[in-house]
Amino acid sequence: FIDNVMPKMNGIELGKLLHESQHKRTAKLIWMSADSEYYDKQYFHGILHKPFELEKLKLLFDYFLKSSK
């Protein structure tokens, strides 16, 4: 899970960096933000809108755990 608001770089910059590295082969990047306007499917596998509900978080976990098998 990558929050969009972080101290030294934003979540999109980190997502792009990870996407271009070796991590893209194994990591599933989920973007967390109150604003989905800048969501980029190119770098992230999903989005979790803030404030989020526990049930939506559980659904994301279930989806990615099933898809990794």
GROMACS .gro file of C-alpha atoms in nm:
model
   69
    1PHE     CA    1   0.000   0.000   0.000
    2ILE     CA    2   0.137   0.337  -0.102
    3ASP     CA    3  -0.011   0.660   0.027
    4ASN     CA    4  -0.011   0.951  -0.212
    5VAL     CA    5   0.107   1.203   0.050
    6MET     CA    6   0.457   1.122   0.178
    7PRO     CA    7   0.747   1.340   0.300
    8LYS     CA    8   1.009   1.314   0.023
    9MET     CA    9   0.819   1.193  -0.281
   10ASN     CA   10   0.455   1.134  -0.355
   11GLY     CA   11   0.295   0.793  -0.403
   12ILE     CA   12   0.287   0.822  -0.781
   13GLU     CA   13   0.661   0.889  -0.795
   14LEU     CA   14   0.729   0.590  -0.569
   15GLY     CA   15   0.492   0.371  -0.772
   16LYS     CA   16   0.672   0.465  -1.092
   17LEU     CA   17   1.011   0.398  -0.932
   18LEU     CA   18   0.900   0.055  -0.806
   19HIS     CA   19   0.728  -0.027  -1.135
   20GLU     CA   20   1.050   0.037  -1.324
   21SER     CA   21   1.255  -0.176  -1.082
   22GLN     CA   22   1.269  -0.548  -1.013
   23HIS     CA   23   0.980  -0.517  -0.767
   24LYS     CA   24   0.720  -0.495  -1.041
   25ARG     CA   25   0.753  -0.869  -1.095
   26THR     CA   26   0.637  -0.960  -0.745
   27ALA     CA   27   0.488  -0.657  -0.571
   28LYS     CA   28   0.124  -0.562  -0.604
   29LEU     CA   29   0.106  -0.186  -0.556
   30ILE     CA   30  -0.215  -0.044  -0.409
   31TRP     CA   31  -0.251   0.334  -0.411
   32MET     CA   32  -0.422   0.499  -0.113
   33SER     CA   33  -0.566   0.845  -0.157
   34ALA     CA   34  -0.867   1.061  -0.086
   35ASP     CA   35  -0.835   1.189  -0.444
   36SER     CA   36  -0.849   0.937  -0.728
   37GLU     CA   37  -0.795   1.200  -0.998
   38TYR     CA   38  -0.424   1.117  -1.028
   39TYR     CA   39  -0.459   0.738  -1.004
   40ASP     CA   40  -0.246   0.575  -1.274
   41LYS     CA   41  -0.325   0.212  -1.362
   42GLN     CA   42   0.013   0.192  -1.532
   43TYR     CA   43   0.191   0.180  -1.194
   44PHE     CA   44  -0.071   0.047  -0.952
   45HIS     CA   45  -0.278  -0.269  -0.932
   46GLY     CA   46  -0.560  -0.107  -0.737
   47ILE     CA   47  -0.678   0.189  -0.537
   48LEU     CA   48  -0.806   0.222  -0.183
   49HIS     CA   49  -1.003   0.543  -0.133
   50LYS     CA   50  -0.952   0.723   0.199
   51PRO     CA   51  -1.112   0.717   0.439
   52PHE     CA   52  -1.146   0.347   0.374
   53GLU     CA   53  -1.367   0.087   0.532
   54LEU     CA   54  -1.226  -0.232   0.677
   55GLU     CA   55  -1.446  -0.439   0.444
   56LYS     CA   56  -1.293  -0.276   0.134
   57LEU     CA   57  -0.944  -0.345   0.267
   58LYS     CA   58  -1.039  -0.708   0.326
   59LEU     CA   59  -1.176  -0.739  -0.028
   60LEU     CA   60  -0.849  -0.610  -0.171
   61PHE     CA   61  -0.647  -0.857   0.034
   62ASP     CA   62  -0.875  -1.143  -0.069
   63TYR     CA   63  -0.855  -1.047  -0.436
   64PHE     CA   64  -0.477  -1.027  -0.448
   65LEU     CA   65  -0.423  -1.337  -0.238
   66LYS     CA   66  -0.645  -1.538  -0.475
   67SER     CA   67  -0.487  -1.392  -0.787
   68SER     CA   68  -0.135  -1.476  -0.665
   69LYS     CA   69  -0.205  -1.850  -0.651
   0.00000   0.00000   0.00000
